[in-house]
């Protein structure tokens, strides 16, 4: 079984400040890791993913996350946020072993990032 | 390339009725998964279909069912609706059901309100 814990339910921050959204996971099998963003009344948009290779992954809009296997973490960071980054962010894991992992993402409870001017 | 399309976007139903939601995956994707999103429970996995077969199922009652057609389009059905079924239902498509070096893409969701 897998579980995901997002350590902060809400993160307020001022524009142009750095931000870190924390995510820890537990799993008995190898995992793939994802961050999704959700704007009000919208679906989920994939922000970035760790599937294999380099443990530091980046998105096109300045976010990055680092897979830390020893600490079972996948924290999301951005050095300078914009008003438009205000949204809810979800960390998710999927197992790589098939079976009860087929097509299944296990999500954290979400972190609402609010960027103030 | 078209994204994941869910219809309808909004639905209002009465307790006891049944409802069918539709999802068209990205062209070439064979796996479709369904999720329920509520403020209290967050995002919960309902089931996954691949090549018209249900391969995985979450912890939901039998009132929740689904199917997948030969063109990979999927439907989910909820019978005997309860007030607690009010939620955003999200569909996700992926090439292979996340077993390989792939990711899931989500539709805009169907907002179901049960009154």
PDB file of C-alpha atoms in Angstrom:
ATOM      1  CA  UNK A   1       0.000   0.000   0.000  1.00  0.00           C
ATOM      2  CA  UNK A   2       1.066   3.550  -0.626  1.00  0.00           C
ATOM      3  CA  UNK A   3       0.359   6.779   1.174  1.00  0.00           C
ATOM      4  CA  UNK A   4       1.230  10.414   0.600  1.00  0.00           C
ATOM      5  CA  UNK A   5       1.444  13.158   3.192  1.00  0.00           C
ATOM      6  CA  UNK A   6       1.508  16.802   2.254  1.00  0.00           C
ATOM      7  CA  UNK A   7       2.753  18.503   5.345  1.00  0.00           C
ATOM      8  CA  UNK A   8       1.085  21.882   4.839  1.00  0.00           C
ATOM      9  CA  UNK A   9      -2.587  22.340   3.989  1.00  0.00           C
ATOM     10  CA  UNK A  10      -2.140  26.050   3.243  1.00  0.00           C
ATOM     11  CA  UNK A  11       0.920  28.107   2.337  1.00  0.00           C
ATOM     12  CA  UNK A  12       0.582  31.892   2.064  1.00  0.00           C
ATOM     13  CA  UNK A  13       3.479  33.715   0.467  1.00  0.00           C
ATOM     14  CA  UNK A  14       4.223  37.127  -1.032  1.00  0.00           C
ATOM     15  CA  UNK A  15       4.859  37.588  -4.728  1.00  0.00           C
ATOM     16  CA  UNK A  16       8.492  37.036  -5.782  1.00  0.00           C
ATOM     17  CA  UNK A  17       9.274  35.143  -2.583  1.00  0.00           C
ATOM     18  CA  UNK A  18      10.530  31.530  -2.682  1.00  0.00           C
ATOM     19  CA  UNK A  19       8.219  28.700  -1.735  1.00  0.00           C
ATOM     20  CA  UNK A  20       8.509  25.029  -0.794  1.00  0.00           C
ATOM     21  CA  UNK A  21       5.568  22.627  -0.706  1.00  0.00           C
ATOM     22  CA  UNK A  22       6.445  19.505   1.202  1.00  0.00           C
ATOM     23  CA  UNK A  23       5.521  15.944   0.268  1.00  0.00           C
ATOM     24  CA  UNK A  24       6.458  12.662   1.921  1.00  0.00           C
ATOM     25  CA  UNK A  25       5.388   9.232   0.776  1.00  0.00           C
ATOM     26  CA  UNK A  26       5.502   5.652   1.906  1.00  0.00           C
ATOM     27  CA  UNK A  27       5.452   2.600  -0.309  1.00  0.00           C
ATOM     28  CA  UNK A  28       6.513  -1.018  -0.251  1.00  0.00           C
ATOM     29  CA  UNK A  29       7.342  -0.974  -3.962  1.00  0.00           C
ATOM     30  CA  UNK A  30       9.234   1.296  -6.318  1.00  0.00           C
ATOM     31  CA  UNK A  31       7.247   4.376  -7.161  1.00  0.00           C
ATOM     32  CA  UNK A  32       6.816   7.078  -9.711  1.00  0.00           C
ATOM     33  CA  UNK A  33       6.185  10.571  -8.297  1.00  0.00           C
ATOM     34  CA  UNK A  34       4.140  13.464  -9.605  1.00  0.00           C
ATOM     35  CA  UNK A  35       3.024  16.964  -8.777  1.00  0.00           C
ATOM     36  CA  UNK A  36      -0.300  18.177 -10.168  1.00  0.00           C
ATOM     37  CA  UNK A  37      -1.849  21.645  -9.964  1.00  0.00           C
ATOM     38  CA  UNK A  38      -5.550  22.385  -9.836  1.00  0.00           C
ATOM     39  CA  UNK A  39      -7.177  25.754 -10.468  1.00  0.00           C
ATOM     40  CA  UNK A  40     -10.750  26.395  -9.242  1.00  0.00           C
ATOM     41  CA  UNK A  41     -13.363  24.312 -11.033  1.00  0.00           C
ATOM     42  CA  UNK A  42     -10.734  22.710 -13.222  1.00  0.00           C
ATOM     43  CA  UNK A  43      -9.173  19.287 -13.572  1.00  0.00           C
ATOM     44  CA  UNK A  44      -5.626  18.412 -12.603  1.00  0.00           C
ATOM     45  CA  UNK A  45      -2.692  19.569 -14.692  1.00  0.00           C
ATOM     46  CA  UNK A  46       0.582  17.687 -14.561  1.00  0.00           C
ATOM     47  CA  UNK A  47       3.281  20.000 -13.259  1.00  0.00           C
ATOM     48  CA  UNK A  48       6.243  17.646 -13.159  1.00  0.00           C
ATOM     49  CA  UNK A  49       7.137  14.017 -12.715  1.00  0.00           C
ATOM     50  CA  UNK A  50       9.882  11.719 -11.533  1.00  0.00           C
ATOM     51  CA  UNK A  51       9.904   8.448 -13.431  1.00  0.00           C
ATOM     52  CA  UNK A  52      13.612   7.576 -13.500  1.00  0.00           C
ATOM     53  CA  UNK A  53      17.023   9.128 -14.023  1.00  0.00           C
ATOM     54  CA  UNK A  54      17.996  12.449 -12.495  1.00  0.00           C
ATOM     55  CA  UNK A  55      16.438  13.001  -9.088  1.00  0.00           C
ATOM     56  CA  UNK A  56      15.971  16.727  -9.776  1.00  0.00           C
ATOM     57  CA  UNK A  57      13.106  17.419 -12.140  1.00  0.00           C
ATOM     58  CA  UNK A  58      11.935  20.753 -13.475  1.00  0.00           C
ATOM     59  CA  UNK A  59       8.795  22.165 -15.030  1.00  0.00           C
ATOM     60  CA  UNK A  60       8.565  24.730 -17.804  1.00  0.00           C
ATOM     61  CA  UNK A  61       7.192  27.398 -15.475  1.00  0.00           C
ATOM     62  CA  UNK A  62      10.030  27.449 -12.944  1.00  0.00           C
ATOM     63  CA  UNK A  63       8.988  24.789 -10.430  1.00  0.00           C
ATOM     64  CA  UNK A  64      11.364  22.014  -9.479  1.00  0.00           C
ATOM     65  CA  UNK A  65      11.223  18.961  -7.245  1.00  0.00           C
ATOM     66  CA  UNK A  66      13.852  16.606  -5.934  1.00  0.00           C
ATOM     67  CA  UNK A  67      13.278  12.923  -5.341  1.00  0.00           C
ATOM     68  CA  UNK A  68      14.975  11.895  -2.105  1.00  0.00           C
ATOM     69  CA  UNK A  69      14.698   8.149  -1.724  1.00  0.00           C
ATOM     70  CA  UNK A  70      16.338   7.961   1.702  1.00  0.00           C
ATOM     71  CA  UNK A  71      13.933  10.529   3.139  1.00  0.00           C
ATOM     72  CA  UNK A  72      11.018   9.365   0.971  1.00  0.00           C
ATOM     73  CA  UNK A  73      10.319  12.945  -0.004  1.00  0.00           C
ATOM     74  CA  UNK A  74       9.476  14.828  -3.175  1.00  0.00           C
ATOM     75  CA  UNK A  75       9.264  18.483  -2.158  1.00  0.00           C
ATOM     76  CA  UNK A  76       8.210  21.116  -4.692  1.00  0.00           C
ATOM     77  CA  UNK A  77      10.081  24.406  -4.855  1.00  0.00           C
ATOM     78  CA  UNK A  78      10.019  27.647  -6.772  1.00  0.00           C
ATOM     79  CA  UNK A  79      12.569  30.411  -6.227  1.00  0.00           C
ATOM     80  CA  UNK A  80      10.185  33.268  -7.051  1.00  0.00           C
ATOM     81  CA  UNK A  81       6.395  32.908  -7.181  1.00  0.00           C
ATOM     82  CA  UNK A  82       3.836  34.895  -9.165  1.00  0.00           C
ATOM     83  CA  UNK A  83       0.225  35.765  -8.440  1.00  0.00           C
ATOM     84  CA  UNK A  84      -0.747  33.300 -11.161  1.00  0.00           C
ATOM     85  CA  UNK A  85       0.776  30.423  -9.151  1.00  0.00           C
ATOM     86  CA  UNK A  86      -2.129  30.659  -6.713  1.00  0.00           C
ATOM     87  CA  UNK A  87      -3.778  27.237  -6.881  1.00  0.00           C
ATOM     88  CA  UNK A  88      -4.002  23.906  -5.094  1.00  0.00           C
ATOM     89  CA  UNK A  89      -1.082  21.534  -5.530  1.00  0.00           C
ATOM     90  CA  UNK A  90      -1.245  17.768  -5.203  1.00  0.00           C
ATOM     91  CA  UNK A  91       1.592  15.326  -4.731  1.00  0.00           C
ATOM     92  CA  UNK A  92       0.899  11.821  -6.034  1.00  0.00           C
ATOM     93  CA  UNK A  93       2.582   8.445  -6.309  1.00  0.00           C
ATOM     94  CA  UNK A  94       1.977   5.408  -8.454  1.00  0.00           C
ATOM     95  CA  UNK A  95       3.453   1.972  -7.963  1.00  0.00           C
ATOM     96  CA  UNK A  96       5.484   0.354 -10.676  1.00  0.00           C
ATOM     97  CA  UNK A  97       4.555  -3.224  -9.918  1.00  0.00           C
ATOM     98  CA  UNK A  98       1.255  -3.570 -11.762  1.00  0.00           C
ATOM     99  CA  UNK A  99      -1.536  -5.482 -10.035  1.00  0.00           C
ATOM    100  CA  UNK A 100      -3.168  -3.184  -7.505  1.00  0.00           C
ATOM    101  CA  UNK A 101      -1.072  -0.340  -8.912  1.00  0.00           C
ATOM    102  CA  UNK A 102      -2.656  -0.401 -12.363  1.00  0.00           C
ATOM    103  CA  UNK A 103      -3.790   3.085 -13.314  1.00  0.00           C
ATOM    104  CA  UNK A 104      -3.851   4.209  -9.712  1.00  0.00           C
ATOM    105  CA  UNK A 105      -2.460   7.423  -8.340  1.00  0.00           C
ATOM    106  CA  UNK A 106      -2.453   7.900  -4.589  1.00  0.00           C
ATOM    107  CA  UNK A 107      -2.769  11.576  -3.750  1.00  0.00           C
ATOM    108  CA  UNK A 108      -1.897  13.725  -0.795  1.00  0.00           C
ATOM    109  CA  UNK A 109      -4.571  15.972   0.685  1.00  0.00           C
ATOM    110  CA  UNK A 110      -3.368  18.978  -1.274  1.00  0.00           C
ATOM    111  CA  UNK A 111      -1.665  22.257  -0.410  1.00  0.00           C
ATOM    112  CA  UNK A 112      -3.361  25.538  -1.203  1.00  0.00           C
ATOM    113  CA  UNK A 113      -0.733  28.044  -2.285  1.00  0.00           C
ATOM    114  CA  UNK A 114      -1.881  31.642  -2.039  1.00  0.00           C
ATOM    115  CA  UNK A 115       0.401  34.301  -3.476  1.00  0.00           C
ATOM    116  CA  UNK A 116      -0.227  37.799  -2.150  1.00  0.00           C
ATOM    117  CA  UNK A 117       0.828  40.999  -3.950  1.00  0.00           C
TER     118      UNK A 117
ATOM    119  CA  UNK B   1      -3.496  16.516 -29.945  1.00  0.00           C
ATOM    120  CA  UNK B   2      -6.815  16.690 -28.108  1.00  0.00           C
ATOM    121  CA  UNK B   3      -6.769  16.228 -24.351  1.00  0.00           C
ATOM    122  CA  UNK B   4      -9.026  14.170 -22.133  1.00  0.00           C
ATOM    123  CA  UNK B   5     -12.676  15.104 -22.638  1.00  0.00           C
ATOM    124  CA  UNK B   6     -15.314  14.585 -19.993  1.00  0.00           C
ATOM    125  CA  UNK B   7     -19.015  15.122 -20.486  1.00  0.00           C
ATOM    126  CA  UNK B   8     -21.119  16.621 -19.130  1.00  0.00           C
ATOM    127  CA  UNK B   9     -19.280  19.266 -17.100  1.00  0.00           C
ATOM    128  CA  UNK B  10     -22.132  19.727 -14.637  1.00  0.00           C
ATOM    129  CA  UNK B  11     -24.996  17.528 -13.495  1.00  0.00           C
ATOM    130  CA  UNK B  12     -27.741  17.882 -10.926  1.00  0.00           C
ATOM    131  CA  UNK B  13     -29.554  14.722  -9.920  1.00  0.00           C
ATOM    132  CA  UNK B  14     -32.061  13.689  -7.281  1.00  0.00           C
ATOM    133  CA  UNK B  15     -31.405  11.113  -4.576  1.00  0.00           C
ATOM    134  CA  UNK B  16     -32.211   7.626  -5.797  1.00  0.00           C
ATOM    135  CA  UNK B  17     -31.603   8.376  -9.455  1.00  0.00           C
ATOM    136  CA  UNK B  18     -28.737   7.006 -11.480  1.00  0.00           C
ATOM    137  CA  UNK B  19     -26.172   8.872 -13.562  1.00  0.00           C
ATOM    138  CA  UNK B  20     -23.721   8.083 -16.352  1.00  0.00           C
ATOM    139  CA  UNK B  21     -20.554  10.086 -16.947  1.00  0.00           C
ATOM    140  CA  UNK B  22     -18.426   9.878 -20.067  1.00  0.00           C
ATOM    141  CA  UNK B  23     -14.704  10.164 -20.693  1.00  0.00           C
ATOM    142  CA  UNK B  24     -12.811  10.212 -23.990  1.00  0.00           C
ATOM    143  CA  UNK B  25      -9.079   9.628 -23.455  1.00  0.00           C
ATOM    144  CA  UNK B  26      -6.182  11.052 -25.400  1.00  0.00           C
ATOM    145  CA  UNK B  27      -5.849   9.360 -28.762  1.00  0.00           C
ATOM    146  CA  UNK B  28      -3.675   6.267 -28.431  1.00  0.00           C
ATOM    147  CA  UNK B  29      -4.130   5.941 -24.685  1.00  0.00           C
ATOM    148  CA  UNK B  30      -5.601   2.597 -23.680  1.00  0.00           C
ATOM    149  CA  UNK B  31      -5.948   3.119 -19.935  1.00  0.00           C
ATOM    150  CA  UNK B  32      -8.694   5.161 -18.306  1.00  0.00           C
ATOM    151  CA  UNK B  33      -8.943   5.729 -14.558  1.00  0.00           C
ATOM    152  CA  UNK B  34     -11.681   7.418 -12.574  1.00  0.00           C
ATOM    153  CA  UNK B  35     -11.379   9.444  -9.376  1.00  0.00           C
ATOM    154  CA  UNK B  36     -13.800  11.056  -6.967  1.00  0.00           C
ATOM    155  CA  UNK B  37     -12.793  14.380  -5.422  1.00  0.00           C
ATOM    156  CA  UNK B  38     -14.561  15.736  -2.356  1.00  0.00           C
ATOM    157  CA  UNK B  39     -13.509  18.364   0.209  1.00  0.00           C
ATOM    158  CA  UNK B  40     -13.577  15.817   3.020  1.00  0.00           C
ATOM    159  CA  UNK B  41     -11.975  12.769   1.420  1.00  0.00           C
ATOM    160  CA  UNK B  42      -9.792  14.396  -1.211  1.00  0.00           C
ATOM    161  CA  UNK B  43      -8.963  12.477  -4.381  1.00  0.00           C
ATOM    162  CA  UNK B  44      -9.901   8.821  -4.263  1.00  0.00           C
ATOM    163  CA  UNK B  45      -9.339   6.179  -6.920  1.00  0.00           C
ATOM    164  CA  UNK B  46     -12.475   4.475  -8.203  1.00  0.00           C
ATOM    165  CA  UNK B  47     -11.269   2.051 -10.904  1.00  0.00           C
ATOM    166  CA  UNK B  48      -9.116   1.592 -13.969  1.00  0.00           C
ATOM    167  CA  UNK B  49      -9.940   0.112 -17.352  1.00  0.00           C
ATOM    168  CA  UNK B  50      -7.492  -1.104 -19.961  1.00  0.00           C
ATOM    169  CA  UNK B  51      -8.516  -2.672 -23.272  1.00  0.00           C
ATOM    170  CA  UNK B  52     -12.138  -2.956 -22.122  1.00  0.00           C
ATOM    171  CA  UNK B  53     -11.193  -4.804 -18.915  1.00  0.00           C
ATOM    172  CA  UNK B  54     -11.309  -3.540 -15.368  1.00  0.00           C
ATOM    173  CA  UNK B  55      -7.848  -4.171 -13.967  1.00  0.00           C
ATOM    174  CA  UNK B  56      -8.001  -2.331 -10.694  1.00  0.00           C
ATOM    175  CA  UNK B  57     -10.654  -1.140  -8.324  1.00  0.00           C
ATOM    176  CA  UNK B  58     -10.739   1.173  -5.341  1.00  0.00           C
ATOM    177  CA  UNK B  59     -12.756   0.873  -2.181  1.00  0.00           C
ATOM    178  CA  UNK B  60     -16.180   2.036  -3.346  1.00  0.00           C
ATOM    179  CA  UNK B  61     -19.562   0.305  -3.102  1.00  0.00           C
ATOM    180  CA  UNK B  62     -20.997  -1.658  -5.991  1.00  0.00           C
ATOM    181  CA  UNK B  63     -23.266   1.269  -6.894  1.00  0.00           C
ATOM    182  CA  UNK B  64     -20.220   2.639  -8.689  1.00  0.00           C
ATOM    183  CA  UNK B  65     -19.480   0.829 -11.912  1.00  0.00           C
ATOM    184  CA  UNK B  66     -17.806   1.494 -15.193  1.00  0.00           C
ATOM    185  CA  UNK B  67     -17.013   0.149 -18.608  1.00  0.00           C
ATOM    186  CA  UNK B  68     -14.703   0.812 -21.494  1.00  0.00           C
ATOM    187  CA  UNK B  69     -15.423   0.551 -25.172  1.00  0.00           C
ATOM    188  CA  UNK B  70     -13.233  -0.705 -27.988  1.00  0.00           C
ATOM    189  CA  UNK B  71     -12.246   2.874 -28.881  1.00  0.00           C
ATOM    190  CA  UNK B  72     -11.007   3.327 -25.258  1.00  0.00           C
ATOM    191  CA  UNK B  73     -13.816   5.715 -24.335  1.00  0.00           C
ATOM    192  CA  UNK B  74     -15.099   5.003 -20.870  1.00  0.00           C
ATOM    193  CA  UNK B  75     -18.252   5.554 -18.898  1.00  0.00           C
ATOM    194  CA  UNK B  76     -18.903   5.373 -15.214  1.00  0.00           C
ATOM    195  CA  UNK B  77     -22.288   4.827 -13.702  1.00  0.00           C
ATOM    196  CA  UNK B  78     -23.564   5.560 -10.234  1.00  0.00           C
ATOM    197  CA  UNK B  79     -26.879   4.002  -9.284  1.00  0.00           C
ATOM    198  CA  UNK B  80     -29.210   4.894  -6.425  1.00  0.00           C
ATOM    199  CA  UNK B  81     -27.549   8.237  -5.853  1.00  0.00           C
ATOM    200  CA  UNK B  82     -26.929   9.450  -2.325  1.00  0.00           C
ATOM    201  CA  UNK B  83     -26.257  12.977  -1.135  1.00  0.00           C
ATOM    202  CA  UNK B  84     -22.695  11.930  -0.327  1.00  0.00           C
ATOM    203  CA  UNK B  85     -22.046  11.143  -3.972  1.00  0.00           C
ATOM    204  CA  UNK B  86     -21.907  14.860  -4.702  1.00  0.00           C
ATOM    205  CA  UNK B  87     -18.372  15.396  -5.930  1.00  0.00           C
ATOM    206  CA  UNK B  88     -16.090  16.269  -8.794  1.00  0.00           C
ATOM    207  CA  UNK B  89     -15.490  13.123 -10.831  1.00  0.00           C
ATOM    208  CA  UNK B  90     -12.219  13.115 -12.717  1.00  0.00           C
ATOM    209  CA  UNK B  91     -11.106  10.882 -15.509  1.00  0.00           C
ATOM    210  CA  UNK B  92      -7.436  10.276 -16.305  1.00  0.00           C
ATOM    211  CA  UNK B  93      -5.895   8.627 -19.328  1.00  0.00           C
ATOM    212  CA  UNK B  94      -2.481   7.071 -19.769  1.00  0.00           C
ATOM    213  CA  UNK B  95      -0.757   4.900 -22.322  1.00  0.00           C
ATOM    214  CA  UNK B  96      -0.463   1.818 -20.193  1.00  0.00           C
ATOM    215  CA  UNK B  97      -1.969   2.381 -16.765  1.00  0.00           C
ATOM    216  CA  UNK B  98       1.184   3.861 -15.236  1.00  0.00           C
ATOM    217  CA  UNK B  99       3.117   0.606 -15.367  1.00  0.00           C
ATOM    218  CA  UNK B 100       5.944   2.041 -17.390  1.00  0.00           C
ATOM    219  CA  UNK B 101       7.649   5.310 -18.063  1.00  0.00           C
ATOM    220  CA  UNK B 102       4.386   7.224 -18.486  1.00  0.00           C
ATOM    221  CA  UNK B 103       2.094   9.688 -16.784  1.00  0.00           C
ATOM    222  CA  UNK B 104      -1.629  10.342 -16.416  1.00  0.00           C
ATOM    223  CA  UNK B 105      -3.491  13.255 -17.954  1.00  0.00           C
ATOM    224  CA  UNK B 106      -6.744  14.461 -16.470  1.00  0.00           C
ATOM    225  CA  UNK B 107      -9.946  15.816 -17.911  1.00  0.00           C
ATOM    226  CA  UNK B 108     -11.757  18.893 -16.605  1.00  0.00           C
ATOM    227  CA  UNK B 109     -14.072  16.756 -14.540  1.00  0.00           C
ATOM    228  CA  UNK B 110     -17.811  16.380 -14.114  1.00  0.00           C
ATOM    229  CA  UNK B 111     -19.327  18.216 -11.163  1.00  0.00           C
ATOM    230  CA  UNK B 112     -22.185  16.064  -9.826  1.00  0.00           C
ATOM    231  CA  UNK B 113     -24.602  17.547  -7.346  1.00  0.00           C
ATOM    232  CA  UNK B 114     -27.158  15.261  -5.712  1.00  0.00           C
ATOM    233  CA  UNK B 115     -30.173  16.990  -4.166  1.00  0.00           C
TER     234      UNK B 115
END
